[in-house]
PDB file of C-alpha atoms in Angstrom:
ATOM      1  CA  MET A   1      29.012 -11.635 -27.463  1.00 60.00           C
ATOM      2  CA  ASN A   2      29.058 -12.998 -23.950  1.00 76.00           C
ATOM      3  CA  GLU A   3      25.374 -12.958 -23.132  1.00 84.00           C
ATOM      4  CA  THR A   4      23.585 -15.562 -21.050  1.00 89.00           C
ATOM      5  CA  MET A   5      20.818 -16.971 -23.238  1.00 93.00           C
ATOM      6  CA  VAL A   6      18.144 -18.942 -21.377  1.00 94.00           C
ATOM      7  CA  CYS A   7      15.023 -20.868 -22.254  1.00 95.00           C
ATOM      8  CA  VAL A   8      12.447 -21.123 -19.461  1.00 95.00           C
ATOM      9  CA  VAL A   9       9.193 -23.063 -19.373  1.00 95.00           C
ATOM     10  CA  GLY A  10       6.536 -21.907 -16.944  1.00 95.00           C
ATOM     11  CA  ASN A  11       3.217 -20.140 -16.485  1.00 95.00           C
ATOM     12  CA  VAL A  12       2.286 -16.500 -17.006  1.00 96.00           C
ATOM     13  CA  ALA A  13       2.063 -15.086 -13.469  1.00 95.00           C
ATOM     14  CA  THR A  14       0.915 -11.513 -14.181  1.00 94.00           C
ATOM     15  CA  ARG A  15      -1.129  -9.847 -16.896  1.00 95.00           C
ATOM     16  CA  PRO A  16       1.168  -8.386 -19.579  1.00 94.00           C
ATOM     17  CA  VAL A  17       1.557  -4.614 -19.218  1.00 94.00           C
ATOM     18  CA  TYR A  18       1.830  -2.906 -22.612  1.00 95.00           C
ATOM     19  CA  ARG A  19       3.357   0.562 -23.115  1.00 93.00           C
ATOM     20  CA  GLU A  20       4.070   2.717 -26.146  1.00 92.00           C
ATOM     21  CA  THR A  21       7.508   4.275 -25.635  1.00 88.00           C
ATOM     22  CA  VAL A  22       9.669   6.613 -27.696  1.00 90.00           C
ATOM     23  CA  SER A  23      11.732   3.641 -28.886  1.00 89.00           C
ATOM     24  CA  GLY A  24       8.641   1.586 -29.787  1.00 91.00           C
ATOM     25  CA  PRO A  25       6.196  -0.768 -28.055  1.00 93.00           C
ATOM     26  CA  SER A  26       7.277  -2.521 -24.858  1.00 94.00           C
ATOM     27  CA  ALA A  27       5.567  -5.147 -22.710  1.00 95.00           C
ATOM     28  CA  ARG A  28       6.451  -6.895 -19.489  1.00 95.00           C
ATOM     29  CA  PHE A  29       4.995  -9.778 -17.539  1.00 96.00           C
ATOM     30  CA  ARG A  30       6.129 -12.204 -14.865  1.00 96.00           C
ATOM     31  CA  ILE A  31       6.633 -15.903 -15.453  1.00 96.00           C
ATOM     32  CA  ALA A  32       6.602 -18.524 -12.691  1.00 96.00           C
ATOM     33  CA  VAL A  33       8.924 -21.484 -13.227  1.00 95.00           C
ATOM     34  CA  THR A  34       8.447 -24.372 -10.809  1.00 93.00           C
ATOM     35  CA  ALA A  35      10.849 -27.296 -10.669  1.00 91.00           C
ATOM     36  CA  ARG A  36       9.201 -30.732 -10.449  1.00 89.00           C
ATOM     37  CA  TYR A  37      10.838 -33.817  -9.012  1.00 90.00           C
ATOM     38  CA  TRP A  38       9.953 -37.430  -8.306  1.00 91.00           C
ATOM     39  CA  ASP A  39       9.250 -37.964  -4.584  1.00 89.00           C
ATOM     40  CA  ARG A  40      10.232 -41.568  -3.833  1.00 91.00           C
ATOM     41  CA  GLU A  41       8.502 -41.578  -0.455  1.00 91.00           C
ATOM     42  CA  LYS A  42       5.126 -40.545  -1.884  1.00 89.00           C
ATOM     43  CA  ASN A  43       5.778 -42.327  -5.186  1.00 91.00           C
ATOM     44  CA  SER A  44       4.539 -39.276  -7.130  1.00 92.00           C
ATOM     45  CA  TRP A  45       5.671 -36.008  -8.667  1.00 90.00           C
ATOM     46  CA  ALA A  46       6.070 -33.045  -6.331  1.00 91.00           C
ATOM     47  CA  ASP A  47       6.583 -29.324  -6.843  1.00 89.00           C
ATOM     48  CA  GLY A  48       9.923 -27.844  -5.885  1.00 90.00           C
ATOM     49  CA  HIS A  49      10.984 -24.218  -5.553  1.00 93.00           C
ATOM     50  CA  THR A  50       9.299 -21.602  -7.779  1.00 94.00           C
ATOM     51  CA  ASN A  51      11.418 -18.965  -9.510  1.00 94.00           C
ATOM     52  CA  PHE A  52       9.862 -15.777 -10.853  1.00 94.00           C
ATOM     53  CA  PHE A  53      11.311 -13.871 -13.784  1.00 95.00           C
ATOM     54  CA  THR A  54      10.260 -10.540 -15.266  1.00 95.00           C
ATOM     55  CA  VAL A  55      10.023 -10.919 -19.035  1.00 96.00           C
ATOM     56  CA  TRP A  56      10.568  -7.837 -21.187  1.00 95.00           C
ATOM     57  CA  ALA A  57       9.446  -7.831 -24.832  1.00 95.00           C
ATOM     58  CA  ASN A  58       9.968  -5.058 -27.371  1.00 94.00           C
ATOM     59  CA  ARG A  59       8.594  -3.966 -30.736  1.00 93.00           C
ATOM     60  CA  GLN A  60       6.327  -6.486 -32.526  1.00 93.00           C
ATOM     61  CA  LEU A  61       6.998  -9.175 -29.905  1.00 95.00           C
ATOM     62  CA  ALA A  62       5.587  -6.806 -27.255  1.00 94.00           C
ATOM     63  CA  THR A  63       2.429  -6.153 -29.254  1.00 93.00           C
ATOM     64  CA  ASN A  64       1.862  -9.854 -29.952  1.00 93.00           C
ATOM     65  CA  ALA A  65       2.632 -10.973 -26.378  1.00 94.00           C
ATOM     66  CA  ALA A  66       0.242  -8.422 -24.875  1.00 94.00           C
ATOM     67  CA  ALA A  67      -2.516  -9.528 -27.263  1.00 93.00           C
ATOM     68  CA  SER A  68      -1.908 -13.277 -26.832  1.00 93.00           C
ATOM     69  CA  LEU A  69      -1.004 -14.029 -23.203  1.00 94.00           C
ATOM     70  CA  SER A  70      -3.231 -14.401 -20.145  1.00 93.00           C
ATOM     71  CA  VAL A  71      -2.469 -15.266 -16.532  1.00 95.00           C
ATOM     72  CA  GLY A  72      -2.015 -18.992 -15.947  1.00 93.00           C
ATOM     73  CA  GLU A  73      -1.190 -19.954 -19.522  1.00 95.00           C
ATOM     74  CA  PRO A  74       1.828 -22.234 -20.074  1.00 95.00           C
ATOM     75  CA  VAL A  75       4.575 -20.488 -22.043  1.00 96.00           C
ATOM     76  CA  ILE A  76       8.129 -20.925 -23.253  1.00 96.00           C
ATOM     77  CA  VAL A  77      10.376 -17.851 -23.185  1.00 97.00           C
ATOM     78  CA  GLN A  78      13.796 -17.572 -24.780  1.00 97.00           C
ATOM     79  CA  GLY A  79      16.029 -14.568 -24.255  1.00 96.00           C
ATOM     80  CA  ARG A  80      18.942 -12.895 -22.499  1.00 95.00           C
ATOM     81  CA  LEU A  81      19.130 -13.294 -18.710  1.00 95.00           C
ATOM     82  CA  LYS A  82      19.916 -10.110 -16.781  1.00 93.00           C
ATOM     83  CA  VAL A  83      20.320 -10.160 -13.009  1.00 91.00           C
ATOM     84  CA  ARG A  84      20.049  -6.717 -11.423  1.00 88.00           C
ATOM     85  CA  THR A  85      20.827  -5.695  -7.860  1.00 89.00           C
ATOM     86  CA  GLU A  86      19.922  -2.412  -6.213  1.00 86.00           C
ATOM     87  CA  THR A  87      20.755  -0.960  -2.847  1.00 85.00           C
ATOM     88  CA  ARG A  88      17.999   1.198  -1.430  1.00 81.00           C
ATOM     89  CA  GLU A  89      18.586   3.395   1.586  1.00 84.00           C
ATOM     90  CA  GLY A  90      17.095   1.927   4.751  1.00 84.00           C
ATOM     91  CA  GLN A  91      16.048  -1.302   2.977  1.00 85.00           C
ATOM     92  CA  PRO A  92      17.712  -4.623   2.298  1.00 86.00           C
ATOM     93  CA  ASP A  93      19.426  -5.157  -1.057  1.00 86.00           C
ATOM     94  CA  TRP A  94      16.985  -5.910  -3.834  1.00 85.00           C
ATOM     95  CA  MET A  95      17.594  -8.416  -6.660  1.00 87.00           C
ATOM     96  CA  SER A  96      15.687  -9.064  -9.852  1.00 88.00           C
ATOM     97  CA  ALA A  97      16.136 -11.686 -12.567  1.00 92.00           C
ATOM     98  CA  ASP A  98      14.898 -10.322 -15.894  1.00 94.00           C
ATOM     99  CA  ILE A  99      14.696 -11.920 -19.318  1.00 96.00           C
ATOM    100  CA  ASP A 100      15.010  -9.696 -22.378  1.00 95.00           C
ATOM    101  CA  ALA A 101      12.825 -11.887 -24.600  1.00 96.00           C
ATOM    102  CA  VAL A 102      13.757 -12.893 -28.108  1.00 96.00           C
ATOM    103  CA  SER A 103      10.886 -15.367 -28.473  1.00 96.00           C
ATOM    104  CA  VAL A 104       7.702 -16.101 -26.509  1.00 96.00           C
ATOM    105  CA  GLY A 105       5.170 -18.816 -27.252  1.00 94.00           C
ATOM    106  CA  HIS A 106       2.580 -21.110 -25.752  1.00 94.00           C
ATOM    107  CA  ASP A 107       3.814 -24.506 -24.524  1.00 92.00           C
ATOM    108  CA  LEU A 108       2.065 -26.915 -26.899  1.00 92.00           C
ATOM    109  CA  ALA A 109       3.006 -29.898 -24.711  1.00 91.00           C
ATOM    110  CA  ARG A 110       0.293 -28.676 -22.331  1.00 92.00           C
ATOM    111  CA  GLY A 111      -2.434 -27.421 -24.668  1.00 90.00           C
ATOM    112  CA  THR A 112      -3.355 -26.104 -28.093  1.00 91.00           C
ATOM    113  CA  THR A 113      -3.340 -22.647 -29.581  1.00 89.00           C
ATOM    114  CA  ALA A 114      -4.411 -21.030 -32.851  1.00 87.00           C
ATOM    115  CA  PHE A 115      -1.766 -19.020 -34.669  1.00 86.00           C
ATOM    116  CA  ARG A 116      -2.753 -15.870 -36.538  1.00 86.00           C
ATOM    117  CA  ARG A 117      -0.156 -13.926 -38.503  1.00 87.00           C
ATOM    118  CA  THR A 118      -0.128 -10.196 -37.765  1.00 83.00           C
ATOM    119  CA  PRO A 119      -0.963  -7.992 -40.754  1.00 81.00           C
ATOM    120  CA  ARG A 120       2.018  -6.422 -42.478  1.00 72.00           C
ATOM    121  CA  ALA A 121       2.219  -2.875 -43.724  1.00 61.00           C
ATOM    122  CA  GLU A 122       1.359  -2.507 -47.403  1.00 60.00           C
ATOM    123  CA  LEU A 123       4.398  -2.797 -49.631  1.00 54.00           C
ATOM    124  CA  ASN A 124       5.189  -0.053 -52.086  1.00 56.00           C
ATOM    125  CA  PRO A 125       4.855  -1.610 -55.591  1.00 52.00           C
ATOM    126  CA  ALA A 126       8.255  -0.154 -56.514  1.00 53.00           C
ATOM    127  CA  SER A 127       9.847  -1.999 -53.593  1.00 52.00           C
ATOM    128  CA  ASP A 128       8.181  -5.354 -54.360  1.00 52.00           C
ATOM    129  CA  ARG A 129      10.908  -7.963 -54.070  1.00 51.00           C
ATOM    130  CA  SER A 130       8.788 -11.011 -54.789  1.00 53.00           C
ATOM    131  CA  GLU A 131      10.344 -14.150 -56.177  1.00 56.00           C
ATOM    132  CA  PRO A 132      10.341 -14.317 -59.970  1.00 50.00           C
ATOM    133  CA  ALA A 133       8.327 -17.047 -61.718  1.00 53.00           C
ATOM    134  CA  TRP A 134      11.187 -19.495 -62.280  1.00 51.00           C
ATOM    135  CA  GLU A 135       8.912 -22.288 -63.519  1.00 59.00           C
ATOM    136  CA  ALA A 136       7.498 -20.224 -66.409  1.00 54.00           C
ATOM    137  CA  ASP A 137       8.837 -21.102 -69.864  1.00 55.00           C
ATOM    138  CA  PRO A 138      11.142 -18.395 -71.145  1.00 52.00           C
ATOM    139  CA  ALA A 139       9.876 -16.259 -73.986  1.00 52.00           C
ATOM    140  CA  PRO A 140      11.009 -17.392 -77.401  1.00 52.00           C
ATOM    141  CA  SER A 141      13.722 -15.293 -78.967  1.00 51.00           C
ATOM    142  CA  PRO A 142      12.469 -13.027 -81.759  1.00 52.00           C
ATOM    143  CA  PRO A 143      13.510 -14.156 -85.219  1.00 53.00           C
ATOM    144  CA  ALA A 144      16.601 -12.438 -86.539  1.00 54.00           C
ATOM    145  CA  ASP A 145      14.955 -11.591 -89.855  1.00 54.00           C
ATOM    146  CA  GLY A 146      12.124  -9.591 -88.206  1.00 53.00           C
ATOM    147  CA  ALA A 147       9.440 -12.099 -89.214  1.00 53.00           C
ATOM    148  CA  THR A 148       6.400 -12.422 -87.000  1.00 52.00           C
ATOM    149  CA  THR A 149       5.826 -15.455 -84.811  1.00 49.00           C
ATOM    150  CA  ASP A 150       2.600 -17.275 -84.083  1.00 50.00           C
ATOM    151  CA  VAL A 151       2.834 -16.378 -80.361  1.00 48.00           C
ATOM    152  CA  ASP A 152       0.485 -13.598 -79.302  1.00 47.00           C
ATOM    153  CA  SER A 153       2.274 -10.462 -78.042  1.00 48.00           C
ATOM    154  CA  ASP A 154       0.315 -10.532 -74.708  1.00 48.00           C
ATOM    155  CA  GLU A 155       1.406 -14.114 -74.148  1.00 47.00           C
ATOM    156  CA  THR A 156       4.991 -13.175 -74.953  1.00 45.00           C
ATOM    157  CA  ALA A 157       4.847 -10.429 -72.330  1.00 44.00           C
ATOM    158  CA  GLN A 158       3.659 -12.933 -69.745  1.00 47.00           C
ATOM    159  CA  LEU A 159       6.469 -15.363 -70.520  1.00 48.00           C
ATOM    160  CA  ARG A 160       9.220 -12.747 -70.553  1.00 47.00           C
ATOM    161  CA  PRO A 161      11.762 -13.611 -67.834  1.00 48.00           C
ATOM    162  CA  GLU A 162      11.983 -11.248 -64.886  1.00 51.00           C
ATOM    163  CA  ALA A 163      15.200  -9.788 -63.623  1.00 51.00           C
ATOM    164  CA  ALA A 164      16.400 -11.493 -60.455  1.00 52.00           C
ATOM    165  CA  MET A 165      17.704  -9.484 -57.533  1.00 54.00           C
ATOM    166  CA  VAL A 166      20.457 -11.042 -55.459  1.00 53.00           C
ATOM    167  CA  THR A 167      20.748  -9.890 -51.898  1.00 49.00           C
TER     168      THR A 167
END
């Protein structure tokens, strides 16, 4: 696909606005991205022009962004850039640069954060696709003559190999 993917580093400029929509959760916030350059005359760093982008997040990213972000926090946003223009009657043309976010996170070069995994929905035991215990010793083969072995039947059940599912 010919989409313009961008990665911007800046500060949260507005409080995230969270909405439940028919297609799932959605959140939007503005990010301010200011260029910095070395000013030779002052022999120090100086701020350049500030660009503002509207960041749109959907589904679980929207829920997590709304719960995690506050105004002024340094963030990194990766997503698809969309530039929109509108002509409104009696007003000058209006332009907006939006980012349809794929990933949003705090900028750890400028501070620390504590990650907490969001709880997952309970899995149905029938749909459990956990990894089999590959390190377990396989169960011994039963003797061909029907004789009993000295391995307890409960232990044999625990060592029985599990069927692997290839996806």
